[in-house]
């Protein structure tokens, strides 16, 4: 079976049009029609039925389409592995990062680009749970996220750095007299918290439950700067990683250590048992150079 014919067939089904499929594949419409006819002849069955401008899959067509998606994905992975033999002169790395860590990894991104200028970096910003799902379904090659991971995901993790958590409060006399804040005390204050797609949200909610209280959630958001603005406006208090707090206005806001075992631990993740591309391995090497203290040696 010619893999091109399978690719043409799948694209026709996706586009529901021979013309649009031809445009996507940069071939002529007669070429696609010819290849699909050859595929039907080879399989001795009809795959598509025309009804006006609509295309309908036959039962065998549906089976070929579903199996074709899997075959083409496997073929794409094979092409990626072979492309790696060019020593990273070309290629891409689909990298996920939490919205909070952009400034912290700017140096490692710069070093990676200098070493491998031919590798295109495609960066997506997601919360921790979303980025874990994206790695699992293959939308991302590798990602940085808060640890520990959600138990339902089969992912490898490489710890890189750990930071303490702080309670962000308005800069008022009440708070200026304090040196730290116990976790249990947060039961008495409205909480401004990251939304549910963030790993830190899940980590904090479990800690609140273990401390025996249900927090008064005032605001949920995926933007740390918005949460900081809400703290400044007197809406409540927020729990943030210490490096994020260091970027805020010290004249308006105050951050005090959270008295708890909770920490903000970041690491790289990739799908367990899957092929780890050379570009992903190179990215891990760059990260290990920037954060050598916590990251263990990794056999790739």
PDB file of C-alpha atoms in Angstrom:
ATOM      1  CA  UNK A   1       0.000   0.000   0.000  1.00  0.00           C
ATOM      2  CA  UNK A   2       1.334   3.415  -0.987  1.00  0.00           C
ATOM      3  CA  UNK A   3       1.418   5.615   2.110  1.00  0.00           C
ATOM      4  CA  UNK A   4       0.752   8.642  -0.105  1.00  0.00           C
ATOM      5  CA  UNK A   5      -2.572   7.177  -1.160  1.00  0.00           C
ATOM      6  CA  UNK A   6      -3.479   6.654   2.472  1.00  0.00           C
ATOM      7  CA  UNK A   7      -2.469  10.229   3.306  1.00  0.00           C
ATOM      8  CA  UNK A   8      -4.529  11.584   0.391  1.00  0.00           C
ATOM      9  CA  UNK A   9      -7.559   9.543   1.460  1.00  0.00           C
ATOM     10  CA  UNK A  10      -7.346  10.718   5.088  1.00  0.00           C
ATOM     11  CA  UNK A  11      -7.018  14.346   4.009  1.00  0.00           C
ATOM     12  CA  UNK A  12     -10.042  14.094   1.693  1.00  0.00           C
ATOM     13  CA  UNK A  13     -12.090  12.775   4.611  1.00  0.00           C
ATOM     14  CA  UNK A  14     -10.816  15.520   6.904  1.00  0.00           C
ATOM     15  CA  UNK A  15     -11.533  18.278   4.406  1.00  0.00           C
ATOM     16  CA  UNK A  16     -14.713  16.695   3.012  1.00  0.00           C
ATOM     17  CA  UNK A  17     -13.519  17.927  -0.361  1.00  0.00           C
ATOM     18  CA  UNK A  18     -11.128  16.733  -3.063  1.00  0.00           C
ATOM     19  CA  UNK A  19     -10.360  20.346  -3.966  1.00  0.00           C
ATOM     20  CA  UNK A  20      -9.500  21.476  -0.443  1.00  0.00           C
ATOM     21  CA  UNK A  21      -7.474  18.313   0.146  1.00  0.00           C
ATOM     22  CA  UNK A  22      -5.474  19.001  -3.017  1.00  0.00           C
ATOM     23  CA  UNK A  23      -4.771  22.536  -1.779  1.00  0.00           C
ATOM     24  CA  UNK A  24      -3.610  21.260   1.617  1.00  0.00           C
ATOM     25  CA  UNK A  25      -1.337  18.644   0.055  1.00  0.00           C
ATOM     26  CA  UNK A  26      -0.045  20.862  -2.783  1.00  0.00           C
ATOM     27  CA  UNK A  27      -1.041  18.409  -5.502  1.00  0.00           C
ATOM     28  CA  UNK A  28      -3.638  18.477  -8.250  1.00  0.00           C
ATOM     29  CA  UNK A  29      -7.167  17.181  -7.777  1.00  0.00           C
ATOM     30  CA  UNK A  30      -6.763  14.573 -10.564  1.00  0.00           C
ATOM     31  CA  UNK A  31      -3.714  13.224  -8.711  1.00  0.00           C
ATOM     32  CA  UNK A  32      -5.756  12.684  -5.567  1.00  0.00           C
ATOM     33  CA  UNK A  33      -8.615  11.081  -7.500  1.00  0.00           C
ATOM     34  CA  UNK A  34      -6.190   8.717  -9.240  1.00  0.00           C
ATOM     35  CA  UNK A  35      -4.475   7.690  -6.006  1.00  0.00           C
ATOM     36  CA  UNK A  36      -7.795   7.041  -4.253  1.00  0.00           C
ATOM     37  CA  UNK A  37      -8.978   4.921  -7.172  1.00  0.00           C
ATOM     38  CA  UNK A  38      -5.762   2.882  -6.949  1.00  0.00           C
ATOM     39  CA  UNK A  39      -6.299   2.462  -3.195  1.00  0.00           C
ATOM     40  CA  UNK A  40      -9.848   1.215  -3.730  1.00  0.00           C
ATOM     41  CA  UNK A  41      -8.694  -1.168  -6.450  1.00  0.00           C
ATOM     42  CA  UNK A  42      -5.920  -2.514  -4.228  1.00  0.00           C
ATOM     43  CA  UNK A  43      -8.343  -3.097  -1.344  1.00  0.00           C
ATOM     44  CA  UNK A  44     -11.131  -4.327  -3.670  1.00  0.00           C
ATOM     45  CA  UNK A  45     -13.727  -2.106  -2.005  1.00  0.00           C
ATOM     46  CA  UNK A  46     -15.408   1.293  -2.198  1.00  0.00           C
ATOM     47  CA  UNK A  47     -14.217   3.764   0.400  1.00  0.00           C
ATOM     48  CA  UNK A  48     -16.174   6.929  -0.387  1.00  0.00           C
ATOM     49  CA  UNK A  49     -19.640   7.655  -1.720  1.00  0.00           C
ATOM     50  CA  UNK A  50     -20.614  10.995  -3.247  1.00  0.00           C
ATOM     51  CA  UNK A  51     -23.994  12.578  -2.579  1.00  0.00           C
ATOM     52  CA  UNK A  52     -23.999  15.916  -4.329  1.00  0.00           C
ATOM     53  CA  UNK A  53     -21.149  17.843  -2.724  1.00  0.00           C
ATOM     54  CA  UNK A  54     -21.103  15.647   0.351  1.00  0.00           C
ATOM     55  CA  UNK A  55     -18.788  12.691   0.866  1.00  0.00           C
ATOM     56  CA  UNK A  56     -19.802   9.670   2.931  1.00  0.00           C
ATOM     57  CA  UNK A  57     -17.570   6.892   4.231  1.00  0.00           C
ATOM     58  CA  UNK A  58     -18.615   3.315   3.619  1.00  0.00           C
ATOM     59  CA  UNK A  59     -18.157   0.803   6.440  1.00  0.00           C
ATOM     60  CA  UNK A  60     -14.832  -0.264   4.922  1.00  0.00           C
ATOM     61  CA  UNK A  61     -13.937   3.374   4.339  1.00  0.00           C
ATOM     62  CA  UNK A  62     -14.500   4.122   8.025  1.00  0.00           C
ATOM     63  CA  UNK A  63     -12.246   1.212   9.000  1.00  0.00           C
ATOM     64  CA  UNK A  64      -9.501   2.324   6.585  1.00  0.00           C
ATOM     65  CA  UNK A  65      -9.788   5.921   7.799  1.00  0.00           C
ATOM     66  CA  UNK A  66      -9.419   5.032  11.494  1.00  0.00           C
ATOM     67  CA  UNK A  67      -6.543   2.627  10.836  1.00  0.00           C
ATOM     68  CA  UNK A  68      -5.002   5.161   8.464  1.00  0.00           C
ATOM     69  CA  UNK A  69      -4.811   7.798  11.181  1.00  0.00           C
ATOM     70  CA  UNK A  70      -2.769   5.406  13.324  1.00  0.00           C
ATOM     71  CA  UNK A  71      -0.513   4.360  10.440  1.00  0.00           C
ATOM     72  CA  UNK A  72       0.180   7.954   9.412  1.00  0.00           C
ATOM     73  CA  UNK A  73       0.982   8.912  13.006  1.00  0.00           C
ATOM     74  CA  UNK A  74       3.455   6.038  13.232  1.00  0.00           C
ATOM     75  CA  UNK A  75       4.943   7.029   9.883  1.00  0.00           C
ATOM     76  CA  UNK A  76       5.285  10.630  11.078  1.00  0.00           C
ATOM     77  CA  UNK A  77       7.185   9.416  14.142  1.00  0.00           C
ATOM     78  CA  UNK A  78       9.460   7.353  11.910  1.00  0.00           C
ATOM     79  CA  UNK A  79      10.182  10.415   9.776  1.00  0.00           C
ATOM     80  CA  UNK A  80      10.966  12.400  12.953  1.00  0.00           C
ATOM     81  CA  UNK A  81      13.421   9.772  14.161  1.00  0.00           C
ATOM     82  CA  UNK A  82      15.177   9.680  10.776  1.00  0.00           C
ATOM     83  CA  UNK A  83      15.285  13.472  10.651  1.00  0.00           C
ATOM     84  CA  UNK A  84      17.143  13.459  13.959  1.00  0.00           C
ATOM     85  CA  UNK A  85      20.093  11.838  12.184  1.00  0.00           C
ATOM     86  CA  UNK A  86      20.832  15.237  10.642  1.00  0.00           C
ATOM     87  CA  UNK A  87      22.308  16.262  14.014  1.00  0.00           C
ATOM     88  CA  UNK A  88      19.646  18.845  14.778  1.00  0.00           C
ATOM     89  CA  UNK A  89      20.398  20.985  11.748  1.00  0.00           C
ATOM     90  CA  UNK A  90      16.634  21.158  11.203  1.00  0.00           C
ATOM     91  CA  UNK A  91      13.529  20.236  13.133  1.00  0.00           C
ATOM     92  CA  UNK A  92      11.256  21.602  15.815  1.00  0.00           C
ATOM     93  CA  UNK A  93      10.639  21.319  19.527  1.00  0.00           C
ATOM     94  CA  UNK A  94       7.095  21.730  20.844  1.00  0.00           C
ATOM     95  CA  UNK A  95       7.631  22.973  24.380  1.00  0.00           C
ATOM     96  CA  UNK A  96       5.029  23.718  27.037  1.00  0.00           C
ATOM     97  CA  UNK A  97       5.652  26.047  29.966  1.00  0.00           C
ATOM     98  CA  UNK A  98       3.485  27.427  32.797  1.00  0.00           C
ATOM     99  CA  UNK A  99       2.598  31.136  32.416  1.00  0.00           C
ATOM    100  CA  UNK A 100       4.567  31.913  35.597  1.00  0.00           C
ATOM    101  CA  UNK A 101       8.029  30.723  34.532  1.00  0.00           C
ATOM    102  CA  UNK A 102       8.770  32.591  31.308  1.00  0.00           C
ATOM    103  CA  UNK A 103      11.418  34.877  32.807  1.00  0.00           C
ATOM    104  CA  UNK A 104      13.091  32.037  34.699  1.00  0.00           C
ATOM    105  CA  UNK A 105      13.768  29.915  31.630  1.00  0.00           C
ATOM    106  CA  UNK A 106      14.678  32.754  29.254  1.00  0.00           C
ATOM    107  CA  UNK A 107      18.379  31.978  29.695  1.00  0.00           C
ATOM    108  CA  UNK A 108      18.052  28.297  28.829  1.00  0.00           C
ATOM    109  CA  UNK A 109      15.889  29.136  25.802  1.00  0.00           C
ATOM    110  CA  UNK A 110      18.520  31.594  24.584  1.00  0.00           C
ATOM    111  CA  UNK A 111      21.294  29.007  25.017  1.00  0.00           C
ATOM    112  CA  UNK A 112      19.282  26.396  23.125  1.00  0.00           C
ATOM    113  CA  UNK A 113      18.665  28.769  20.209  1.00  0.00           C
ATOM    114  CA  UNK A 114      22.344  29.680  20.005  1.00  0.00           C
ATOM    115  CA  UNK A 115      23.413  26.039  19.886  1.00  0.00           C
ATOM    116  CA  UNK A 116      20.666  24.816  17.545  1.00  0.00           C
ATOM    117  CA  UNK A 117      19.541  27.758  15.381  1.00  0.00           C
ATOM    118  CA  UNK A 118      17.955  25.396  12.868  1.00  0.00           C
ATOM    119  CA  UNK A 119      15.543  23.920  15.416  1.00  0.00           C
ATOM    120  CA  UNK A 120      12.289  25.857  15.598  1.00  0.00           C
ATOM    121  CA  UNK A 121      10.981  26.344  19.128  1.00  0.00           C
ATOM    122  CA  UNK A 122       7.196  26.268  19.383  1.00  0.00           C
ATOM    123  CA  UNK A 123       6.276  27.397  22.884  1.00  0.00           C
ATOM    124  CA  UNK A 124       2.800  27.047  24.376  1.00  0.00           C
ATOM    125  CA  UNK A 125       1.778  28.448  27.764  1.00  0.00           C
ATOM    126  CA  UNK A 126      -0.628  26.276  29.743  1.00  0.00           C
ATOM    127  CA  UNK A 127      -1.457  25.548  33.352  1.00  0.00           C
ATOM    128  CA  UNK A 128       0.050  22.390  34.817  1.00  0.00           C
ATOM    129  CA  UNK A 129      -2.832  19.953  34.298  1.00  0.00           C
ATOM    130  CA  UNK A 130      -3.475  21.183  30.745  1.00  0.00           C
ATOM    131  CA  UNK A 131       0.186  20.918  29.794  1.00  0.00           C
ATOM    132  CA  UNK A 132       0.366  17.369  31.201  1.00  0.00           C
ATOM    133  CA  UNK A 133      -2.599  16.363  29.062  1.00  0.00           C
ATOM    134  CA  UNK A 134      -0.997  17.991  26.006  1.00  0.00           C
ATOM    135  CA  UNK A 135       2.175  15.939  26.498  1.00  0.00           C
ATOM    136  CA  UNK A 136       0.102  12.774  26.932  1.00  0.00           C
ATOM    137  CA  UNK A 137      -1.855  13.274  23.688  1.00  0.00           C
ATOM    138  CA  UNK A 138       1.244  14.203  21.692  1.00  0.00           C
ATOM    139  CA  UNK A 139       0.434  17.900  21.169  1.00  0.00           C
ATOM    140  CA  UNK A 140       3.690  18.762  22.951  1.00  0.00           C
ATOM    141  CA  UNK A 141       7.045  16.961  22.886  1.00  0.00           C
ATOM    142  CA  UNK A 142       8.132  18.017  26.359  1.00  0.00           C
ATOM    143  CA  UNK A 143       7.058  20.523  28.976  1.00  0.00           C
ATOM    144  CA  UNK A 144       7.997  22.209  32.198  1.00  0.00           C
ATOM    145  CA  UNK A 145       5.372  21.945  34.919  1.00  0.00           C
ATOM    146  CA  UNK A 146       4.852  21.940  38.647  1.00  0.00           C
ATOM    147  CA  UNK A 147       5.479  18.643  40.419  1.00  0.00           C
ATOM    148  CA  UNK A 148       4.156  16.255  41.623  1.00  0.00           C
ATOM    149  CA  UNK A 149       2.258  15.083  38.563  1.00  0.00           C
ATOM    150  CA  UNK A 150      -1.376  14.101  38.352  1.00  0.00           C
ATOM    151  CA  UNK A 151      -1.581  10.375  39.114  1.00  0.00           C
ATOM    152  CA  UNK A 152      -3.689   9.588  36.048  1.00  0.00           C
ATOM    153  CA  UNK A 153      -0.928  10.543  33.586  1.00  0.00           C
ATOM    154  CA  UNK A 154       1.836   8.095  32.560  1.00  0.00           C
ATOM    155  CA  UNK A 155       4.655  10.636  32.377  1.00  0.00           C
ATOM    156  CA  UNK A 156       8.367  10.736  33.123  1.00  0.00           C
ATOM    157  CA  UNK A 157       9.535  13.650  35.271  1.00  0.00           C
ATOM    158  CA  UNK A 158      12.937  15.264  35.751  1.00  0.00           C
ATOM    159  CA  UNK A 159      12.998  17.714  38.735  1.00  0.00           C
ATOM    160  CA  UNK A 160      14.876  20.949  38.054  1.00  0.00           C
ATOM    161  CA  UNK A 161      14.243  23.561  40.762  1.00  0.00           C
ATOM    162  CA  UNK A 162      12.364  24.166  44.004  1.00  0.00           C
ATOM    163  CA  UNK A 163      11.095  27.487  45.397  1.00  0.00           C
ATOM    164  CA  UNK A 164       9.227  28.373  48.600  1.00  0.00           C
ATOM    165  CA  UNK A 165       5.650  29.641  48.574  1.00  0.00           C
ATOM    166  CA  UNK A 166       4.694  33.023  50.005  1.00  0.00           C
ATOM    167  CA  UNK A 167       1.455  34.671  51.028  1.00  0.00           C
ATOM    168  CA  UNK A 168       0.908  37.869  49.065  1.00  0.00           C
ATOM    169  CA  UNK A 169      -0.821  40.592  51.117  1.00  0.00           C
ATOM    170  CA  UNK A 170      -1.363  44.375  50.931  1.00  0.00           C
ATOM    171  CA  UNK A 171       1.433  46.478  52.405  1.00  0.00           C
ATOM    172  CA  UNK A 172      -0.441  47.613  55.514  1.00  0.00           C
ATOM    173  CA  UNK A 173       0.510  48.023  59.170  1.00  0.00           C
ATOM    174  CA  UNK A 174      -1.393  44.841  60.037  1.00  0.00           C
ATOM    175  CA  UNK A 175       0.810  42.725  57.808  1.00  0.00           C
ATOM    176  CA  UNK A 176       4.064  44.645  58.258  1.00  0.00           C
ATOM    177  CA  UNK A 177       4.176  43.397  61.850  1.00  0.00           C
ATOM    178  CA  UNK A 178       4.206  39.763  60.678  1.00  0.00           C
ATOM    179  CA  UNK A 179       7.198  37.634  59.704  1.00  0.00           C
ATOM    180  CA  UNK A 180       5.378  34.502  58.422  1.00  0.00           C
ATOM    181  CA  UNK A 181       1.851  33.123  58.038  1.00  0.00           C
ATOM    182  CA  UNK A 182       0.740  29.619  59.108  1.00  0.00           C
ATOM    183  CA  UNK A 183      -1.336  27.750  56.565  1.00  0.00           C
ATOM    184  CA  UNK A 184      -4.267  27.335  58.996  1.00  0.00           C
ATOM    185  CA  UNK A 185      -4.556  31.127  59.382  1.00  0.00           C
ATOM    186  CA  UNK A 186      -5.620  31.396  55.735  1.00  0.00           C
ATOM    187  CA  UNK A 187      -9.019  30.006  56.782  1.00  0.00           C
ATOM    188  CA  UNK A 188      -9.756  33.526  58.109  1.00  0.00           C
ATOM    189  CA  UNK A 189      -9.110  35.358  54.816  1.00  0.00           C
ATOM    190  CA  UNK A 190     -10.620  35.420  51.319  1.00  0.00           C
ATOM    191  CA  UNK A 191      -8.280  33.511  49.002  1.00  0.00           C
ATOM    192  CA  UNK A 192      -7.276  34.567  45.489  1.00  0.00           C
ATOM    193  CA  UNK A 193      -6.132  31.400  43.748  1.00  0.00           C
ATOM    194  CA  UNK A 194      -5.081  29.995  40.400  1.00  0.00           C
ATOM    195  CA  UNK A 195      -7.810  28.250  38.448  1.00  0.00           C
ATOM    196  CA  UNK A 196      -8.286  24.504  38.269  1.00  0.00           C
ATOM    197  CA  UNK A 197      -5.955  23.859  35.323  1.00  0.00           C
ATOM    198  CA  UNK A 198      -2.932  24.742  37.463  1.00  0.00           C
ATOM    199  CA  UNK A 199      -1.122  22.035  39.431  1.00  0.00           C
ATOM    200  CA  UNK A 200      -0.535  24.555  42.226  1.00  0.00           C
ATOM    201  CA  UNK A 201      -4.306  24.876  42.647  1.00  0.00           C
ATOM    202  CA  UNK A 202      -4.672  21.144  43.259  1.00  0.00           C
ATOM    203  CA  UNK A 203      -1.679  21.154  45.609  1.00  0.00           C
ATOM    204  CA  UNK A 204      -3.113  24.018  47.685  1.00  0.00           C
ATOM    205  CA  UNK A 205      -6.631  22.608  47.860  1.00  0.00           C
ATOM    206  CA  UNK A 206      -5.264  19.326  49.199  1.00  0.00           C
ATOM    207  CA  UNK A 207      -3.221  21.225  51.784  1.00  0.00           C
ATOM    208  CA  UNK A 208      -6.289  23.202  52.907  1.00  0.00           C
ATOM    209  CA  UNK A 209      -8.244  19.971  53.269  1.00  0.00           C
ATOM    210  CA  UNK A 210      -5.440  18.364  55.291  1.00  0.00           C
ATOM    211  CA  UNK A 211      -5.399  21.438  57.543  1.00  0.00           C
ATOM    212  CA  UNK A 212      -9.092  20.910  58.233  1.00  0.00           C
ATOM    213  CA  UNK A 213     -10.760  23.870  56.508  1.00  0.00           C
ATOM    214  CA  UNK A 214     -12.478  24.847  53.278  1.00  0.00           C
ATOM    215  CA  UNK A 215     -10.995  28.089  51.892  1.00  0.00           C
ATOM    216  CA  UNK A 216     -13.074  31.183  51.135  1.00  0.00           C
ATOM    217  CA  UNK A 217     -12.315  31.420  47.403  1.00  0.00           C
ATOM    218  CA  UNK A 218     -12.855  35.024  46.286  1.00  0.00           C
ATOM    219  CA  UNK A 219     -11.271  34.964  42.809  1.00  0.00           C
ATOM    220  CA  UNK A 220      -9.841  32.311  40.474  1.00  0.00           C
ATOM    221  CA  UNK A 221      -7.543  33.302  37.618  1.00  0.00           C
ATOM    222  CA  UNK A 222      -4.786  31.956  35.412  1.00  0.00           C
ATOM    223  CA  UNK A 223      -2.865  35.270  35.517  1.00  0.00           C
ATOM    224  CA  UNK A 224      -0.520  35.932  38.407  1.00  0.00           C
ATOM    225  CA  UNK A 225      -0.411  39.690  37.725  1.00  0.00           C
ATOM    226  CA  UNK A 226      -4.225  39.897  37.904  1.00  0.00           C
ATOM    227  CA  UNK A 227      -4.231  38.065  41.227  1.00  0.00           C
ATOM    228  CA  UNK A 228      -1.574  40.481  42.508  1.00  0.00           C
ATOM    229  CA  UNK A 229      -3.724  43.441  41.432  1.00  0.00           C
ATOM    230  CA  UNK A 230      -6.694  41.962  43.293  1.00  0.00           C
ATOM    231  CA  UNK A 231      -4.573  41.626  46.451  1.00  0.00           C
ATOM    232  CA  UNK A 232      -3.538  45.259  46.105  1.00  0.00           C
ATOM    233  CA  UNK A 233      -7.224  46.205  45.749  1.00  0.00           C
ATOM    234  CA  UNK A 234      -7.996  44.522  49.076  1.00  0.00           C
ATOM    235  CA  UNK A 235      -9.923  41.551  47.664  1.00  0.00           C
ATOM    236  CA  UNK A 236      -8.008  38.993  49.725  1.00  0.00           C
ATOM    237  CA  UNK A 237      -4.656  37.222  49.917  1.00  0.00           C
ATOM    238  CA  UNK A 238      -2.897  34.982  47.389  1.00  0.00           C
ATOM    239  CA  UNK A 239      -0.329  32.196  47.620  1.00  0.00           C
ATOM    240  CA  UNK A 240       2.441  32.585  45.059  1.00  0.00           C
ATOM    241  CA  UNK A 241       5.918  31.165  44.406  1.00  0.00           C
ATOM    242  CA  UNK A 242       8.648  33.372  45.814  1.00  0.00           C
ATOM    243  CA  UNK A 243      10.271  34.146  42.394  1.00  0.00           C
ATOM    244  CA  UNK A 244       6.935  35.529  41.138  1.00  0.00           C
ATOM    245  CA  UNK A 245       6.579  37.705  44.216  1.00  0.00           C
ATOM    246  CA  UNK A 246      10.059  39.170  43.619  1.00  0.00           C
ATOM    247  CA  UNK A 247       8.766  40.685  40.366  1.00  0.00           C
ATOM    248  CA  UNK A 248       5.960  42.641  42.095  1.00  0.00           C
ATOM    249  CA  UNK A 249       5.848  46.224  43.384  1.00  0.00           C
ATOM    250  CA  UNK A 250       7.402  46.218  46.872  1.00  0.00           C
ATOM    251  CA  UNK A 251       5.908  49.642  47.606  1.00  0.00           C
ATOM    252  CA  UNK A 252       2.353  48.330  47.288  1.00  0.00           C
ATOM    253  CA  UNK A 253       2.557  44.648  48.169  1.00  0.00           C
ATOM    254  CA  UNK A 254       4.159  42.458  50.806  1.00  0.00           C
ATOM    255  CA  UNK A 255       4.926  38.738  50.652  1.00  0.00           C
ATOM    256  CA  UNK A 256       5.474  36.682  53.761  1.00  0.00           C
ATOM    257  CA  UNK A 257       6.745  33.078  53.959  1.00  0.00           C
ATOM    258  CA  UNK A 258       4.014  30.454  54.156  1.00  0.00           C
ATOM    259  CA  UNK A 259       4.587  28.257  57.204  1.00  0.00           C
ATOM    260  CA  UNK A 260       3.994  24.910  55.521  1.00  0.00           C
ATOM    261  CA  UNK A 261       5.759  21.996  53.876  1.00  0.00           C
ATOM    262  CA  UNK A 262       4.388  23.181  50.530  1.00  0.00           C
ATOM    263  CA  UNK A 263       6.922  24.191  47.884  1.00  0.00           C
ATOM    264  CA  UNK A 264       6.809  25.095  44.214  1.00  0.00           C
ATOM    265  CA  UNK A 265       8.778  22.359  42.497  1.00  0.00           C
ATOM    266  CA  UNK A 266       9.305  22.520  38.748  1.00  0.00           C
ATOM    267  CA  UNK A 267      10.496  19.816  36.389  1.00  0.00           C
ATOM    268  CA  UNK A 268      10.467  18.589  32.823  1.00  0.00           C
ATOM    269  CA  UNK A 269       7.938  15.973  31.738  1.00  0.00           C
ATOM    270  CA  UNK A 270       7.511  13.748  28.685  1.00  0.00           C
ATOM    271  CA  UNK A 271       5.350  10.759  27.829  1.00  0.00           C
ATOM    272  CA  UNK A 272       6.426   7.503  29.409  1.00  0.00           C
ATOM    273  CA  UNK A 273       7.603   4.844  26.953  1.00  0.00           C
ATOM    274  CA  UNK A 274       7.573   7.165  23.932  1.00  0.00           C
ATOM    275  CA  UNK A 275      10.435   8.157  21.655  1.00  0.00           C
ATOM    276  CA  UNK A 276      12.287  11.189  23.030  1.00  0.00           C
ATOM    277  CA  UNK A 277      13.544  13.227  20.090  1.00  0.00           C
ATOM    278  CA  UNK A 278      17.096  14.503  19.817  1.00  0.00           C
ATOM    279  CA  UNK A 279      15.798  18.082  20.094  1.00  0.00           C
ATOM    280  CA  UNK A 280      14.005  17.178  23.355  1.00  0.00           C
ATOM    281  CA  UNK A 281      17.177  15.525  24.668  1.00  0.00           C
ATOM    282  CA  UNK A 282      19.143  18.668  23.774  1.00  0.00           C
ATOM    283  CA  UNK A 283      16.603  20.792  25.641  1.00  0.00           C
ATOM    284  CA  UNK A 284      17.003  18.612  28.741  1.00  0.00           C
ATOM    285  CA  UNK A 285      20.781  19.043  28.530  1.00  0.00           C
ATOM    286  CA  UNK A 286      20.414  22.841  28.389  1.00  0.00           C
ATOM    287  CA  UNK A 287      18.100  22.833  31.405  1.00  0.00           C
ATOM    288  CA  UNK A 288      20.465  20.626  33.407  1.00  0.00           C
ATOM    289  CA  UNK A 289      23.256  23.150  32.836  1.00  0.00           C
ATOM    290  CA  UNK A 290      21.126  25.961  34.249  1.00  0.00           C
ATOM    291  CA  UNK A 291      19.784  23.980  37.206  1.00  0.00           C
ATOM    292  CA  UNK A 292      22.471  21.390  38.029  1.00  0.00           C
ATOM    293  CA  UNK A 293      21.717  21.200  41.745  1.00  0.00           C
ATOM    294  CA  UNK A 294      18.489  19.197  41.719  1.00  0.00           C
ATOM    295  CA  UNK A 295      18.373  17.494  38.330  1.00  0.00           C
ATOM    296  CA  UNK A 296      19.830  13.967  38.512  1.00  0.00           C
ATOM    297  CA  UNK A 297      21.797  12.356  35.744  1.00  0.00           C
ATOM    298  CA  UNK A 298      19.470  10.940  33.118  1.00  0.00           C
ATOM    299  CA  UNK A 299      20.169   8.071  30.730  1.00  0.00           C
ATOM    300  CA  UNK A 300      18.562   8.901  27.387  1.00  0.00           C
TER     301      UNK A 300
END
